[in-house]
Amino acid sequence: MQMLELLLGPSGYGKTTQILSAVRARAESLLVVPEQASATTEGLVRRTLGERLVSGVTVCSFRTLAERILDECGGGELPTVSEAGRAVLVRRALHALDPEDISQFGG
């Protein structure tokens, strides 16, 4: 049994159908999805697999997975930078750069 399996492809390629078929065959599965897709995926898993099979499936976002890992490994106590603090740090880093080293992308 593989520990990690990535299924990649364009929209409409059948990734979700293939994943749900694989989940049915396993006792436990962890589905990592983008933040905005976690609630939708949970509902889809529940509707597709039913209440009996859904108990072995965990759907989480990348952020939730990172938080779970930090909690289990003891890193959850480390302080994190707030959005405001992050903005200050980025501004300081940009001010420290030589203007000739900065490229602007877009219009």
mmCIF file of N, CA and C in Angstrom:
data_model
loop_
_atom_site.group_PDB
_atom_site.id
_atom_site.type_symbol
_atom_site.label_atom_id
_atom_site.label_comp_id
_atom_site.label_asym_id
_atom_site.label_seq_id
_atom_site.Cartn_x
_atom_site.Cartn_y
_atom_site.Cartn_z
ATOM 1 N N MET A 1 0.840 -1.185 0.000
ATOM 2 C CA MET A 1 0.000 0.000 0.000
ATOM 3 C C MET A 1 0.882 1.244 0.000
ATOM 4 N N GLN A 2 0.574 2.195 -0.842
ATOM 5 C CA GLN A 2 1.349 3.416 -0.925
ATOM 6 C C GLN A 2 0.936 4.372 0.185
ATOM 7 N N MET A 3 1.931 5.113 0.701
ATOM 8 C CA MET A 3 1.632 6.102 1.733
ATOM 9 C C MET A 3 1.072 7.371 1.118
ATOM 10 N N LEU A 4 1.549 7.721 -0.080
ATOM 11 C CA LEU A 4 1.102 8.944 -0.735
ATOM 12 C C LEU A 4 0.840 8.644 -2.194
ATOM 13 N N GLU A 5 -0.306 9.070 -2.642
ATOM 14 C CA GLU A 5 -0.654 8.883 -4.038
ATOM 15 C C GLU A 5 -1.187 10.202 -4.566
ATOM 16 N N LEU A 6 -0.572 10.714 -5.615
ATOM 17 C CA LEU A 6 -1.010 11.959 -6.233
ATOM 18 C C LEU A 6 -1.761 11.632 -7.508
ATOM 19 N N LEU A 7 -2.890 12.264 -7.698
ATOM 20 C CA LEU A 7 -3.677 12.085 -8.912
ATOM 21 C C LEU A 7 -3.844 13.464 -9.530
ATOM 22 N N LEU A 8 -3.213 13.658 -10.664
ATOM 23 C CA LEU A 8 -3.201 14.969 -11.304
ATOM 24 C C LEU A 8 -3.870 14.894 -12.671
ATOM 25 N N GLY A 9 -4.512 15.972 -13.069
ATOM 26 C CA GLY A 9 -5.131 16.023 -14.381
ATOM 27 C C GLY A 9 -6.029 17.239 -14.496
ATOM 28 N N PRO A 10 -6.417 17.562 -15.706
ATOM 29 C CA PRO A 10 -7.273 18.733 -15.923
ATOM 30 C C PRO A 10 -8.704 18.484 -15.436
ATOM 31 N N SER A 11 -9.474 19.533 -15.388
ATOM 32 C CA SER A 11 -10.873 19.462 -14.984
ATOM 33 C C SER A 11 -11.629 18.505 -15.906
ATOM 34 N N GLY A 12 -12.490 17.677 -15.325
ATOM 35 C CA GLY A 12 -13.275 16.740 -16.117
ATOM 36 C C GLY A 12 -12.543 15.469 -16.500
ATOM 37 N N TYR A 13 -11.379 15.260 -15.970
ATOM 38 C CA TYR A 13 -10.537 14.109 -16.309
ATOM 39 C C TYR A 13 -10.966 12.849 -15.558
ATOM 40 N N GLY A 14 -11.768 13.000 -14.494
ATOM 41 C CA GLY A 14 -12.237 11.847 -13.735
ATOM 42 C C GLY A 14 -11.460 11.602 -12.449
ATOM 43 N N LYS A 15 -10.733 12.625 -11.989
ATOM 44 C CA LYS A 15 -9.925 12.476 -10.774
ATOM 45 C C LYS A 15 -10.789 12.161 -9.559
ATOM 46 N N THR A 16 -11.867 12.905 -9.379
ATOM 47 C CA THR A 16 -12.723 12.724 -8.204
ATOM 48 C C THR A 16 -13.349 11.338 -8.198
ATOM 49 N N THR A 17 -13.834 10.890 -9.331
ATOM 50 C CA THR A 17 -14.424 9.554 -9.435
ATOM 51 C C THR A 17 -13.399 8.485 -9.089
ATOM 52 N N GLN A 18 -12.196 8.635 -9.609
ATOM 53 C CA GLN A 18 -11.132 7.662 -9.340
ATOM 54 C C GLN A 18 -10.744 7.668 -7.857
ATOM 55 N N ILE A 19 -10.675 8.858 -7.263
ATOM 56 C CA ILE A 19 -10.318 8.962 -5.842
ATOM 57 C C ILE A 19 -11.381 8.300 -4.972
ATOM 58 N N LEU A 20 -12.644 8.596 -5.234
ATOM 59 C CA LEU A 20 -13.718 8.024 -4.423
ATOM 60 C C LEU A 20 -13.790 6.503 -4.578
ATOM 61 N N SER A 21 -13.471 5.994 -5.750
ATOM 62 C CA SER A 21 -13.421 4.538 -5.933
ATOM 63 C C SER A 21 -12.303 3.933 -5.098
ATOM 64 N N ALA A 22 -11.152 4.601 -5.069
ATOM 65 C CA ALA A 22 -10.024 4.102 -4.280
ATOM 66 C C ALA A 22 -10.328 4.184 -2.786
ATOM 67 N N VAL A 23 -11.013 5.239 -2.357
ATOM 68 C CA VAL A 23 -11.349 5.422 -0.942
ATOM 69 C C VAL A 23 -12.275 4.307 -0.468
ATOM 70 N N ARG A 24 -13.207 3.892 -1.313
ATOM 71 C CA ARG A 24 -14.129 2.793 -0.967
ATOM 72 C C ARG A 24 -13.377 1.517 -0.600
ATOM 73 N N ALA A 25 -12.237 1.300 -1.253
ATOM 74 C CA ALA A 25 -11.491 0.050 -1.082
ATOM 75 C C ALA A 25 -10.546 0.069 0.116
ATOM 76 N N ARG A 26 -10.419 1.190 0.781
ATOM 77 C CA ARG A 26 -9.473 1.302 1.896
ATOM 78 C C ARG A 26 -10.210 1.498 3.209
ATOM 79 N N ALA A 27 -9.558 1.060 4.291
ATOM 80 C CA ALA A 27 -10.147 1.235 5.620
ATOM 81 C C ALA A 27 -10.079 2.695 6.049
ATOM 82 N N GLU A 28 -8.971 3.357 5.761
ATOM 83 C CA GLU A 28 -8.802 4.763 6.137
ATOM 84 C C GLU A 28 -8.153 5.525 4.996
ATOM 85 N N SER A 29 -8.581 6.765 4.816
ATOM 86 C CA SER A 29 -8.013 7.630 3.778
ATOM 87 C C SER A 29 -7.957 9.054 4.282
ATOM 88 N N LEU A 30 -6.937 9.772 3.848
ATOM 89 C CA LEU A 30 -6.791 11.193 4.134
ATOM 90 C C LEU A 30 -6.765 11.915 2.803
ATOM 91 N N LEU A 31 -7.756 12.759 2.571
ATOM 92 C CA LEU A 31 -7.828 13.542 1.343
ATOM 93 C C LEU A 31 -7.416 14.970 1.664
ATOM 94 N N VAL A 32 -6.348 15.438 1.051
ATOM 95 C CA VAL A 32 -5.867 16.804 1.256
ATOM 96 C C VAL A 32 -6.294 17.617 0.044
ATOM 97 N N VAL A 33 -7.069 18.651 0.314
ATOM 98 C CA VAL A 33 -7.647 19.467 -0.758
ATOM 99 C C VAL A 33 -7.382 20.940 -0.471
ATOM 100 N N PRO A 34 -7.499 21.801 -1.483
ATOM 101 C CA PRO A 34 -7.355 23.242 -1.230
ATOM 102 C C PRO A 34 -8.398 23.727 -0.225
ATOM 103 N N GLU A 35 -8.057 24.781 0.503
ATOM 104 C CA GLU A 35 -8.925 25.336 1.560
ATOM 105 C C GLU A 35 -10.359 25.540 1.073
ATOM 106 N N GLN A 36 -10.521 26.127 -0.102
ATOM 107 C CA GLN A 36 -11.853 26.462 -0.598
ATOM 108 C C GLN A 36 -12.650 25.228 -1.019
ATOM 109 N N ALA A 37 -12.005 24.062 -1.129
ATOM 110 C CA ALA A 37 -12.708 22.856 -1.573
ATOM 111 C C ALA A 37 -13.004 21.878 -0.445
ATOM 112 N N SER A 38 -12.573 22.173 0.784
ATOM 113 C CA SER A 38 -12.717 21.177 1.851
ATOM 114 C C SER A 38 -14.180 20.886 2.192
ATOM 115 N N ALA A 39 -15.010 21.889 2.347
ATOM 116 C CA ALA A 39 -16.423 21.657 2.691
ATOM 117 C C ALA A 39 -17.153 20.952 1.555
ATOM 118 N N THR A 40 -16.891 21.359 0.327
ATOM 119 C CA THR A 40 -17.523 20.731 -0.829
ATOM 120 C C THR A 40 -17.126 19.268 -0.932
ATOM 121 N N THR A 41 -15.837 18.985 -0.713
ATOM 122 C CA THR A 41 -15.348 17.604 -0.797
ATOM 123 C C THR A 41 -15.935 16.745 0.314
ATOM 124 N N GLU A 42 -16.042 17.295 1.521
ATOM 125 C CA GLU A 42 -16.653 16.536 2.622
ATOM 126 C C GLU A 42 -18.080 16.136 2.269
ATOM 127 N N GLY A 43 -18.843 17.069 1.728
ATOM 128 C CA GLY A 43 -20.223 16.778 1.329
ATOM 129 C C GLY A 43 -20.282 15.733 0.225
ATOM 130 N N LEU A 44 -19.396 15.841 -0.744
ATOM 131 C CA LEU A 44 -19.352 14.886 -1.842
ATOM 132 C C LEU A 44 -19.003 13.489 -1.345
ATOM 133 N N VAL A 45 -18.042 13.400 -0.439
ATOM 134 C CA VAL A 45 -17.654 12.109 0.137
ATOM 135 C C VAL A 45 -18.829 11.504 0.887
ATOM 136 N N ARG A 46 -19.519 12.299 1.675
ATOM 137 C CA ARG A 46 -20.669 11.807 2.455
ATOM 138 C C ARG A 46 -21.789 11.318 1.530
ATOM 139 N N ARG A 47 -22.097 12.093 0.494
ATOM 140 C CA ARG A 47 -23.167 11.692 -0.432
ATOM 141 C C ARG A 47 -22.786 10.453 -1.238
ATOM 142 N N THR A 48 -21.525 10.371 -1.633
ATOM 143 C CA THR A 48 -21.090 9.272 -2.489
ATOM 144 C C THR A 48 -20.870 7.977 -1.722
ATOM 145 N N LEU A 49 -20.230 8.056 -0.558
ATOM 146 C CA LEU A 49 -19.878 6.852 0.185
ATOM 147 C C LEU A 49 -20.926 6.448 1.214
ATOM 148 N N GLY A 50 -21.726 7.390 1.651
ATOM 149 C CA GLY A 50 -22.720 7.092 2.680
ATOM 150 C C GLY A 50 -22.106 7.160 4.069
ATOM 151 N N GLU A 51 -22.960 7.199 5.059
ATOM 152 C CA GLU A 51 -22.521 7.355 6.453
ATOM 153 C C GLU A 51 -21.655 6.196 6.939
ATOM 154 N N ARG A 52 -21.910 4.990 6.441
ATOM 155 C CA ARG A 52 -21.163 3.817 6.904
ATOM 156 C C ARG A 52 -19.680 3.899 6.530
ATOM 157 N N LEU A 53 -19.370 4.347 5.320
ATOM 158 C CA LEU A 53 -17.979 4.385 4.860
ATOM 159 C C LEU A 53 -17.266 5.697 5.162
ATOM 160 N N VAL A 54 -18.028 6.757 5.409
ATOM 161 C CA VAL A 54 -17.420 8.076 5.565
ATOM 162 C C VAL A 54 -16.588 8.198 6.845
ATOM 163 N N SER A 55 -16.822 7.339 7.821
ATOM 164 C CA SER A 55 -16.089 7.439 9.085
ATOM 165 C C SER A 55 -14.590 7.166 8.920
ATOM 166 N N GLY A 56 -14.191 6.460 7.883
ATOM 167 C CA GLY A 56 -12.774 6.179 7.659
ATOM 168 C C GLY A 56 -12.083 7.196 6.779
ATOM 169 N N VAL A 57 -12.789 8.254 6.403
ATOM 170 C CA VAL A 57 -12.236 9.256 5.488
ATOM 171 C C VAL A 57 -12.083 10.584 6.215
ATOM 172 N N THR A 58 -10.899 11.143 6.124
ATOM 173 C CA THR A 58 -10.648 12.475 6.671
ATOM 174 C C THR A 58 -10.350 13.412 5.515
ATOM 175 N N VAL A 59 -11.104 14.502 5.436
ATOM 176 C CA VAL A 59 -10.871 15.523 4.419
ATOM 177 C C VAL A 59 -10.327 16.745 5.139
ATOM 178 N N CYS A 60 -9.178 17.237 4.701
ATOM 179 C CA CYS A 60 -8.642 18.449 5.327
ATOM 180 C C CYS A 60 -7.902 19.289 4.300
ATOM 181 N N SER A 61 -7.776 20.557 4.622
ATOM 182 C CA SER A 61 -7.033 21.469 3.761
ATOM 183 C C SER A 61 -5.546 21.365 4.091
ATOM 184 N N PHE A 62 -4.729 21.962 3.269
ATOM 185 C CA PHE A 62 -3.292 21.965 3.519
ATOM 186 C C PHE A 62 -2.987 22.639 4.859
ATOM 187 N N ARG A 63 -3.693 23.713 5.149
ATOM 188 C CA ARG A 63 -3.486 24.435 6.406
ATOM 189 C C ARG A 63 -3.866 23.564 7.612
ATOM 190 N N THR A 64 -5.017 22.894 7.510
ATOM 191 C CA THR A 64 -5.456 22.023 8.594
ATOM 192 C C THR A 64 -4.480 20.870 8.799
ATOM 193 N N LEU A 65 -3.970 20.313 7.705
ATOM 194 C CA LEU A 65 -2.995 19.241 7.810
ATOM 195 C C LEU A 65 -1.727 19.737 8.506
ATOM 196 N N ALA A 66 -1.274 20.924 8.139
ATOM 197 C CA ALA A 66 -0.081 21.493 8.781
ATOM 198 C C ALA A 66 -0.320 21.703 10.276
ATOM 199 N N GLU A 67 -1.495 22.192 10.646
ATOM 200 C CA GLU A 67 -1.821 22.406 12.063
ATOM 201 C C GLU A 67 -1.854 21.083 12.816
ATOM 202 N N ARG A 68 -2.417 20.043 12.201
ATOM 203 C CA ARG A 68 -2.455 18.722 12.847
ATOM 204 C C ARG A 68 -1.048 18.179 13.067
ATOM 205 N N ILE A 69 -0.194 18.340 12.067
ATOM 206 C CA ILE A 69 1.191 17.865 12.194
ATOM 207 C C ILE A 69 1.908 18.616 13.304
ATOM 208 N N LEU A 70 1.752 19.935 13.342
ATOM 209 C CA LEU A 70 2.394 20.727 14.395
ATOM 210 C C LEU A 70 1.881 20.327 15.770
ATOM 211 N N ASP A 71 0.575 20.100 15.884
ATOM 212 C CA ASP A 71 0.010 19.686 17.175
ATOM 213 C C ASP A 71 0.566 18.339 17.624
ATOM 214 N N GLU A 72 0.639 17.392 16.709
ATOM 215 C CA GLU A 72 1.108 16.050 17.060
ATOM 216 C C GLU A 72 2.611 15.999 17.319
ATOM 217 N N CYS A 73 3.364 16.875 16.654
ATOM 218 C CA CYS A 73 4.830 16.836 16.783
ATOM 219 C C CYS A 73 5.363 17.880 17.764
ATOM 220 N N GLY A 74 4.475 18.613 18.405
ATOM 221 C CA GLY A 74 4.904 19.572 19.413
ATOM 222 C C GLY A 74 5.257 20.946 18.885
ATOM 223 N N GLY A 75 5.072 21.197 17.616
ATOM 224 C CA GLY A 75 5.401 22.505 17.058
ATOM 225 C C GLY A 75 4.271 23.507 17.166
ATOM 226 N N GLY A 76 3.116 23.078 17.670
ATOM 227 C CA GLY A 76 1.965 23.958 17.765
ATOM 228 C C GLY A 76 2.145 25.088 18.745
ATOM 229 N N GLU A 77 3.105 24.957 19.650
ATOM 230 C CA GLU A 77 3.331 26.000 20.647
ATOM 231 C C GLU A 77 4.171 27.151 20.103
ATOM 232 N N LEU A 78 4.747 26.968 18.926
ATOM 233 C CA LEU A 78 5.592 28.018 18.363
ATOM 234 C C LEU A 78 4.734 29.206 17.951
ATOM 235 N N PRO A 79 5.193 30.415 18.246
ATOM 236 C CA PRO A 79 4.408 31.587 17.848
ATOM 237 C C PRO A 79 4.434 31.758 16.330
ATOM 238 N N THR A 80 3.330 32.231 15.796
ATOM 239 C CA THR A 80 3.258 32.504 14.359
ATOM 240 C C THR A 80 3.106 33.996 14.138
ATOM 241 N N VAL A 81 3.416 34.423 12.946
ATOM 242 C CA VAL A 81 3.345 35.837 12.605
ATOM 243 C C VAL A 81 1.933 36.144 12.111
ATOM 244 N N SER A 82 1.359 37.223 12.612
ATOM 245 C CA SER A 82 0.021 37.632 12.172
ATOM 246 C C SER A 82 0.110 38.212 10.763
ATOM 247 N N GLU A 83 -1.051 38.446 10.153
ATOM 248 C CA GLU A 83 -1.079 39.054 8.818
ATOM 249 C C GLU A 83 -0.418 40.425 8.836
ATOM 250 N N ALA A 84 -0.670 41.219 9.875
ATOM 251 C CA ALA A 84 -0.063 42.554 9.988
ATOM 252 C C ALA A 84 1.451 42.432 10.133
ATOM 253 N N GLY A 85 1.887 41.491 10.968
ATOM 254 C CA GLY A 85 3.321 41.280 11.151
ATOM 255 C C GLY A 85 3.981 40.825 9.866
ATOM 256 N N ARG A 86 3.301 39.973 9.121
ATOM 257 C CA ARG A 86 3.825 39.495 7.836
ATOM 258 C C ARG A 86 3.984 40.674 6.869
ATOM 259 N N ALA A 87 3.001 41.574 6.843
ATOM 260 C CA ALA A 87 3.074 42.745 5.963
ATOM 261 C C ALA A 87 4.265 43.623 6.330
ATOM 262 N N VAL A 88 4.508 43.808 7.629
ATOM 263 C CA VAL A 88 5.651 44.603 8.084
ATOM 264 C C VAL A 88 6.962 43.958 7.640
ATOM 265 N N LEU A 89 7.073 42.648 7.802
ATOM 266 C CA LEU A 89 8.289 41.940 7.415
ATOM 267 C C LEU A 89 8.545 42.021 5.915
ATOM 268 N N VAL A 90 7.489 41.887 5.113
ATOM 269 C CA VAL A 90 7.645 41.991 3.658
ATOM 270 C C VAL A 90 8.070 43.397 3.279
ATOM 271 N N ARG A 91 7.468 44.400 3.914
ATOM 272 C CA ARG A 91 7.833 45.789 3.611
ATOM 273 C C ARG A 91 9.297 46.047 3.955
ATOM 274 N N ARG A 92 9.738 45.571 5.117
ATOM 275 C CA ARG A 92 11.141 45.742 5.508
ATOM 276 C C ARG A 92 12.081 45.051 4.533
ATOM 277 N N ALA A 93 11.710 43.852 4.102
ATOM 278 C CA ALA A 93 12.548 43.115 3.155
ATOM 279 C C ALA A 93 12.638 43.850 1.823
ATOM 280 N N LEU A 94 11.514 44.409 1.364
ATOM 281 C CA LEU A 94 11.528 45.153 0.099
ATOM 282 C C LEU A 94 12.354 46.427 0.194
ATOM 283 N N HIS A 95 12.266 47.116 1.336
ATOM 284 C CA HIS A 95 13.050 48.336 1.524
ATOM 285 C C HIS A 95 14.544 48.038 1.597
ATOM 286 N N ALA A 96 14.882 46.842 2.039
ATOM 287 C CA ALA A 96 16.298 46.472 2.147
ATOM 288 C C ALA A 96 16.906 46.128 0.787
ATOM 289 N N LEU A 97 16.068 45.890 -0.219
ATOM 290 C CA LEU A 97 16.571 45.523 -1.545
ATOM 291 C C LEU A 97 17.031 46.745 -2.319
ATOM 292 N N ASP A 98 17.955 46.534 -3.203
ATOM 293 C CA ASP A 98 18.382 47.556 -4.150
ATOM 294 C C ASP A 98 17.291 47.662 -5.215
ATOM 295 N N PRO A 99 16.810 48.879 -5.514
ATOM 296 C CA PRO A 99 15.718 49.018 -6.489
ATOM 297 C C PRO A 99 16.018 48.356 -7.843
ATOM 298 N N GLU A 100 17.282 48.256 -8.206
ATOM 299 C CA GLU A 100 17.635 47.631 -9.484
ATOM 300 C C GLU A 100 17.420 46.119 -9.457
ATOM 301 N N ASP A 101 17.306 45.538 -8.252
ATOM 302 C CA ASP A 101 17.116 44.105 -8.127
ATOM 303 C C ASP A 101 15.638 43.698 -8.130
ATOM 304 N N ILE A 102 14.743 44.675 -8.216
ATOM 305 C CA ILE A 102 13.305 44.389 -8.148
ATOM 306 C C ILE A 102 12.707 44.445 -9.538
ATOM 307 N N SER A 103 11.996 43.391 -9.916
ATOM 308 C CA SER A 103 11.281 43.351 -11.198
ATOM 309 C C SER A 103 9.804 43.465 -10.909
ATOM 310 N N GLN A 104 9.091 44.137 -11.777
ATOM 311 C CA GLN A 104 7.644 44.262 -11.621
ATOM 312 C C GLN A 104 6.978 43.440 -12.702
ATOM 313 N N PHE A 105 6.009 42.617 -12.290
ATOM 314 C CA PHE A 105 5.274 41.794 -13.240
ATOM 315 C C PHE A 105 3.873 42.336 -13.374
ATOM 316 N N GLY A 106 3.298 42.191 -14.520
ATOM 317 C CA GLY A 106 1.927 42.639 -14.731
ATOM 318 C C GLY A 106 1.892 44.002 -15.398
ATOM 319 N N GLY A 107 0.678 44.584 -15.399
ATOM 320 C CA GLY A 107 0.460 45.841 -16.100
ATOM 321 C C GLY A 107 0.835 46.961 -15.315
#
